[in-house]
Tab-separated table of C-alpha atoms in Angstrom:
chain	number	residue	atom	x	y	z
A	8	MET	CA	-8.270	14.913	19.948
A	9	ARG	CA	-10.011	13.477	17.388
A	10	ASN	CA	-13.160	14.140	16.636
A	11	GLU	CA	-15.893	11.015	17.100
A	12	ARG	CA	-18.940	11.362	15.556
A	13	TYR	CA	-20.986	8.656	17.206
A	14	ARG	CA	-24.218	7.232	15.518
A	15	ASN	CA	-27.022	5.014	16.311
A	16	GLU	CA	-27.196	1.586	14.956
A	17	TRP	CA	-29.994	-1.371	15.894
A	18	LYS	CA	-29.665	-4.759	15.230
A	19	TYR	CA	-32.927	-7.172	14.953
A	20	LEU	CA	-33.151	-10.743	13.997
A	21	ILE	CA	-35.924	-11.277	11.466
A	22	SER	CA	-37.294	-14.367	9.719
A	23	PRO	CA	-36.377	-14.995	5.758
A	24	GLY	CA	-39.950	-14.161	4.911
A	25	LYS	CA	-39.896	-10.602	6.685
A	26	HIS	CA	-36.864	-9.977	4.721
A	27	LEU	CA	-39.246	-10.426	1.470
A	28	LEU	CA	-42.254	-8.601	2.568
A	29	LEU	CA	-40.116	-5.362	3.727
A	30	ARG	CA	-38.019	-5.274	0.414
A	31	PRO	CA	-41.073	-3.910	-1.563
A	32	ARG	CA	-41.308	-1.117	0.887
A	33	LEU	CA	-37.748	-0.234	1.230
A	34	GLU	CA	-37.709	0.531	-2.741
A	35	THR	CA	-40.100	3.257	-2.533
A	36	ALA	CA	-37.705	4.928	0.110
A	37	MET	CA	-34.521	3.692	-0.020
A	38	GLN	CA	-31.872	2.533	-3.122
A	39	LEU	CA	-29.149	-0.076	-3.171
A	40	ASP	CA	-25.847	0.706	-2.268
A	41	PRO	CA	-24.018	1.373	-5.900
A	42	HIS	CA	-21.398	-0.857	-4.621
A	43	ALA	CA	-23.689	-3.814	-4.180
A	44	LYS	CA	-23.542	-5.809	-7.631
A	45	ASP	CA	-25.996	-7.724	-8.491
A	46	GLY	CA	-28.216	-7.081	-5.005
A	47	GLY	CA	-25.519	-7.458	-2.537
A	48	TYR	CA	-21.750	-8.848	-1.617
A	49	THR	CA	-19.761	-11.302	0.605
A	50	ILE	CA	-18.069	-9.572	3.802
A	51	ARG	CA	-15.327	-11.306	5.629
A	52	SER	CA	-14.059	-10.237	8.677
A	53	LEU	CA	-10.596	-11.019	11.043
A	54	TYR	CA	-11.531	-10.470	14.491
A	55	PHE	CA	-8.478	-10.264	17.163
A	56	ASP	CA	-8.799	-10.098	20.965
A	57	ASP	CA	-6.234	-9.754	23.489
A	58	PHE	CA	-4.509	-12.437	25.927
A	59	TRP	CA	-7.398	-11.711	28.231
A	60	ASN	CA	-9.923	-12.206	25.499
A	61	THR	CA	-11.589	-8.685	26.761
A	62	ALA	CA	-13.496	-8.191	23.586
A	63	TYR	CA	-15.205	-11.425	24.016
A	64	VAL	CA	-15.803	-11.306	27.826
A	65	GLU	CA	-17.137	-7.390	27.484
A	66	LYS	CA	-19.805	-8.564	24.778
A	67	GLU	CA	-20.500	-11.822	26.912
A	68	GLY	CA	-21.210	-9.290	30.046
A	69	GLY	CA	-22.982	-6.608	28.087
A	70	VAL	CA	-20.436	-4.007	29.050
A	71	HIS	CA	-21.863	-0.655	28.031
A	72	LEU	CA	-18.436	1.073	26.795
A	73	ARG	CA	-16.389	-1.557	24.741
A	74	LYS	CA	-14.500	-2.123	21.478
A	75	LYS	CA	-13.033	-4.711	19.059
A	76	TYR	CA	-10.833	-4.720	16.031
A	77	ARG	CA	-10.741	-6.452	12.765
A	78	ILE	CA	-9.347	-6.801	9.504
A	79	ARG	CA	-12.316	-6.728	6.985
A	80	ILE	CA	-12.344	-7.543	3.481
A	81	TYR	CA	-15.174	-7.763	0.637
A	82	ASN	CA	-16.027	-10.584	-2.112
A	83	PHE	CA	-12.613	-12.050	-0.762
A	84	SER	CA	-11.033	-9.629	-2.923
A	85	ASP	CA	-7.705	-7.697	-2.040
A	86	ARG	CA	-8.571	-4.588	-3.674
A	87	THR	CA	-9.774	-2.918	-0.570
A	88	ILE	CA	-8.532	-4.258	2.822
A	89	LYS	CA	-9.419	-2.344	5.934
A	90	LEU	CA	-8.224	-2.894	9.241
A	91	GLU	CA	-11.231	-1.497	11.917
A	92	ARG	CA	-11.774	-0.541	15.192
A	93	LYS	CA	-15.360	-0.397	16.306
A	94	LYS	CA	-16.695	1.691	19.477
A	95	LYS	CA	-19.768	0.975	21.072
A	96	VAL	CA	-21.385	3.081	23.675
A	97	GLY	CA	-24.866	1.353	24.284
A	98	SER	CA	-26.847	1.713	20.783
A	99	TYR	CA	-24.211	4.161	19.646
A	100	ILE	CA	-21.013	3.409	17.310
A	101	TYR	CA	-18.072	4.788	16.354
A	102	LYS	CA	-15.994	3.104	13.248
A	103	GLU	CA	-11.937	4.190	12.234
A	104	ASP	CA	-10.429	2.103	9.431
A	105	ALA	CA	-6.989	2.244	8.160
A	106	PRO	CA	-6.114	0.917	4.784
A	107	LEU	CA	-3.578	-2.224	4.714
A	108	THR	CA	-2.520	-4.006	1.781
A	109	ARG	CA	-2.307	-8.096	1.255
A	110	SER	CA	1.613	-8.551	2.752
A	111	GLN	CA	0.494	-6.149	5.578
A	112	VAL	CA	-2.398	-8.225	6.314
A	113	GLU	CA	0.100	-11.651	6.080
A	114	ASP	CA	2.726	-9.743	8.043
A	115	ILE	CA	0.154	-9.000	11.073
A	116	VAL	CA	-1.152	-12.839	10.924
A	117	GLN	CA	2.519	-13.895	11.424
A	118	GLY	CA	3.385	-11.587	14.484
A	119	ARG	CA	5.694	-9.222	12.232
A	120	TYR	CA	3.873	-5.791	13.548
A	121	ASP	CA	6.819	-3.229	13.226
A	122	PHE	CA	5.449	-1.447	10.296
A	123	LEU	CA	2.311	-0.603	12.037
A	124	LEU	CA	4.355	1.995	14.345
A	125	ALA	CA	5.525	3.492	11.259
A	126	SER	CA	2.433	4.164	9.892
A	127	GLU	CA	0.994	7.585	9.037
A	128	HIS	CA	-2.029	6.241	10.171
A	129	SER	CA	-2.982	6.453	14.395
A	130	LEU	CA	-4.968	3.594	14.137
A	131	CYS	CA	-2.292	1.624	12.912
A	132	ARG	CA	0.454	2.737	15.617
A	133	GLU	CA	-2.672	2.167	18.521
A	134	PHE	CA	-3.054	-1.129	17.175
A	135	TYR	CA	0.560	-1.839	17.132
A	136	ILE	CA	0.669	-1.198	21.256
A	137	GLU	CA	-2.582	-3.646	21.402
A	138	CYS	CA	-0.631	-6.190	19.435
A	139	VAL	CA	2.906	-5.862	21.556
A	140	CYS	CA	1.604	-4.782	24.967
A	141	ASN	CA	-1.777	-6.679	25.461
A	142	GLY	CA	-0.862	-9.896	23.230
A	143	MET	CA	-3.867	-8.752	20.671
A	144	ARG	CA	-3.681	-12.038	17.616
A	145	PRO	CA	-6.586	-13.375	15.575
A	146	ARG	CA	-9.313	-15.096	16.523
A	147	THR	CA	-11.871	-15.799	14.274
A	148	ILE	CA	-13.383	-15.523	10.686
A	149	VAL	CA	-16.414	-14.210	10.493
A	150	ASP	CA	-18.389	-14.030	6.805
A	151	TYR	CA	-21.706	-13.033	5.444
A	152	GLU	CA	-23.881	-12.158	2.471
A	153	ARG	CA	-24.669	-8.409	2.760
A	154	GLU	CA	-27.646	-6.345	1.098
A	155	PRO	CA	-27.210	-2.682	1.670
A	156	TRP	CA	-29.716	0.098	1.383
A	157	ILE	CA	-29.300	3.630	1.619
A	158	MET	CA	-30.877	6.871	1.781
A	159	GLU	CA	-28.970	10.418	1.517
A	160	LEU	CA	-31.167	12.077	3.902
A	161	GLY	CA	-30.284	11.993	7.379
A	162	THR	CA	-27.582	9.730	6.255
A	163	VAL	CA	-29.633	6.480	7.102
A	164	ARG	CA	-28.221	2.930	5.753
A	165	LEU	CA	-30.180	-0.589	6.434
A	166	THR	CA	-28.527	-3.887	5.695
A	167	PHE	CA	-29.698	-7.066	5.738
A	168	ASP	CA	-27.249	-10.100	6.377
A	169	SER	CA	-27.177	-13.407	5.833
A	170	GLU	CA	-25.620	-16.946	5.933
A	171	VAL	CA	-23.498	-15.998	8.816
A	172	ARG	CA	-20.824	-18.663	9.086
A	173	ALA	CA	-17.379	-19.101	10.704
A	174	ALA	CA	-14.286	-19.703	8.277
A	175	VAL	CA	-12.031	-22.101	9.952
A	176	GLY	CA	-8.926	-24.087	9.174
A	177	GLY	CA	-6.457	-21.137	9.315
A	178	TRP	CA	-5.952	-17.537	9.010
A	179	ASP	CA	-6.140	-16.802	5.212
A	180	ILE	CA	-8.712	-14.711	5.034
A	181	PHE	CA	-8.307	-14.104	1.015
A	182	ASP	CA	-9.277	-18.002	0.052
A	183	PRO	CA	-12.756	-18.495	-0.579
A	184	SER	CA	-12.556	-22.215	-0.021
A	185	MET	CA	-12.018	-22.169	3.846
A	186	THR	CA	-14.592	-24.715	5.603
A	187	ALA	CA	-17.503	-22.596	6.562
A	188	LEU	CA	-19.821	-23.743	9.831
A	189	GLN	CA	-23.061	-21.953	9.149
A	190	ASP	CA	-25.617	-20.913	11.103
A	191	ALA	CA	-29.709	-21.383	10.534
A	192	ALA	CA	-31.351	-19.873	7.949
A	193	ARG	CA	-31.677	-16.282	9.066
A	194	ALA	CA	-31.613	-12.635	8.405
A	195	ASP	CA	-30.021	-9.631	10.324
A	196	GLY	CA	-31.580	-6.411	9.865
A	197	GLY	CA	-29.018	-3.960	10.730
A	198	ASP	CA	-30.036	-0.066	10.613
A	199	GLY	CA	-27.711	2.593	11.607
A	200	CYS	CA	-28.322	6.093	11.422
A	201	GLY	CA	-26.086	9.373	11.434
A	202	GLY	CA	-28.351	11.812	12.614
A	203	LEU	CA	-32.200	12.008	12.614
A	204	LEU	CA	-34.096	9.170	11.166
A	205	PRO	CA	-36.637	10.591	8.311
A	206	PRO	CA	-40.347	10.106	8.741
A	207	GLU	CA	-40.706	7.584	5.774
A	208	ARG	CA	-38.223	5.518	7.391
A	209	ARG	CA	-39.623	5.528	11.355
A	210	GLY	CA	-42.360	3.045	10.005
A	211	LEU	CA	-39.962	0.796	8.124
A	212	HIS	CA	-37.985	0.530	11.187
A	213	GLY	CA	-40.999	-0.222	13.066
A	214	ALA	CA	-42.193	-2.986	10.768
A	215	ALA	CA	-39.032	-4.732	11.138
A	216	ALA	CA	-38.128	-4.225	14.930
A	217	ARG	CA	-41.823	-5.837	15.880
A	218	GLY	CA	-41.940	-8.733	18.061
A	219	GLN	CA	-38.489	-9.336	17.141
A	220	ARG	CA	-35.567	-10.189	19.714
A	221	ARG	CA	-31.833	-8.294	19.321
A	222	ALA	CA	-29.725	-10.291	16.501
A	223	GLY	CA	-26.498	-11.820	16.897
A	224	CYS	CA	-24.406	-14.892	15.830
A	225	ASP	CA	-26.126	-17.983	16.996
A	226	ALA	CA	-23.217	-19.973	16.368
A	227	GLY	CA	-24.030	-22.240	19.048
A	228	ALA	CA	-27.034	-23.437	17.133
A	229	VAL	CA	-24.396	-24.457	14.598
A	230	GLN	CA	-22.291	-26.152	17.318
A	231	ARG	CA	-25.650	-27.862	17.809
A	232	ARG	CA	-26.415	-29.331	14.827
A	233	ILE	CA	-22.600	-30.532	13.702
A	234	PRO	CA	-21.309	-32.498	16.454
A	235	TRP	CA	-18.501	-33.809	14.618
A	236	ILE	CA	-16.661	-30.037	14.759
A	237	SER	CA	-13.433	-29.905	16.450
A	238	ARG	CA	-12.181	-28.102	19.533
A	239	ALA	CA	-10.526	-25.607	17.238
A	240	SER	CA	-13.755	-25.241	15.186
A	241	SER	CA	-15.836	-24.885	18.593
A	242	ASN	CA	-13.496	-22.408	19.731
A	243	GLY	CA	-14.260	-20.164	16.267
A	244	LEU	CA	-18.050	-20.310	16.695
A	245	ARG	CA	-17.539	-19.525	20.138
A	246	TRP	CA	-15.839	-15.973	19.072
A	247	ALA	CA	-17.651	-15.790	15.962
A	248	ARG	CA	-20.930	-15.607	17.813
A	249	ARG	CA	-19.389	-12.746	20.505
A	250	PHE	CA	-17.758	-10.672	18.157
A	251	CYS	CA	-20.937	-10.310	15.262
């Protein structure tokens, strides 16, 4: 049996101006993640859903207990590739991951799943069952820029995600030239905590959260501003909005 340790996660939609105001305050209590070269990095995620679009429908309906699968890379590179499953129970989340190679990603996209069943990672074997029995298939590619801040005390992590966009036209997640349909200018403040929130972070959390609505990928705004997008592109935006 897994020892699933859930952590708190809050997301808020903030303005670029609020982001700039918060940065000096963060510098006094936190530090940039050492993996963030030049202040941040690009995240690209290939999201999956089953035959019944369960992940989409449950996110749309606000189901309290739900999960989603994705393959994630950083800066369009194949150096680090992860198959991830994110479980969500209210504001609590639990993430699992397993390493993949570029050729294995290509196999998954092409519908060749046998290697998953032979994997030493239970997540891969369970993903195999999802693909074979429930028709789990690629649905959308979501890109965004991340500025990550960390604090060792309390395992607190705060990220600013911006330039959220849906990459359309194929499933080659390593291609940085894919057409991207971008959301309006904005920044999402994400706050993760695996324990008690330190006192010095509570003030920052309140400053970011005060007066803001919950964050989500507003791909609909992009669709309204770009009326010429194809039906396939529209579907990609629709899924991107619900998977984020």
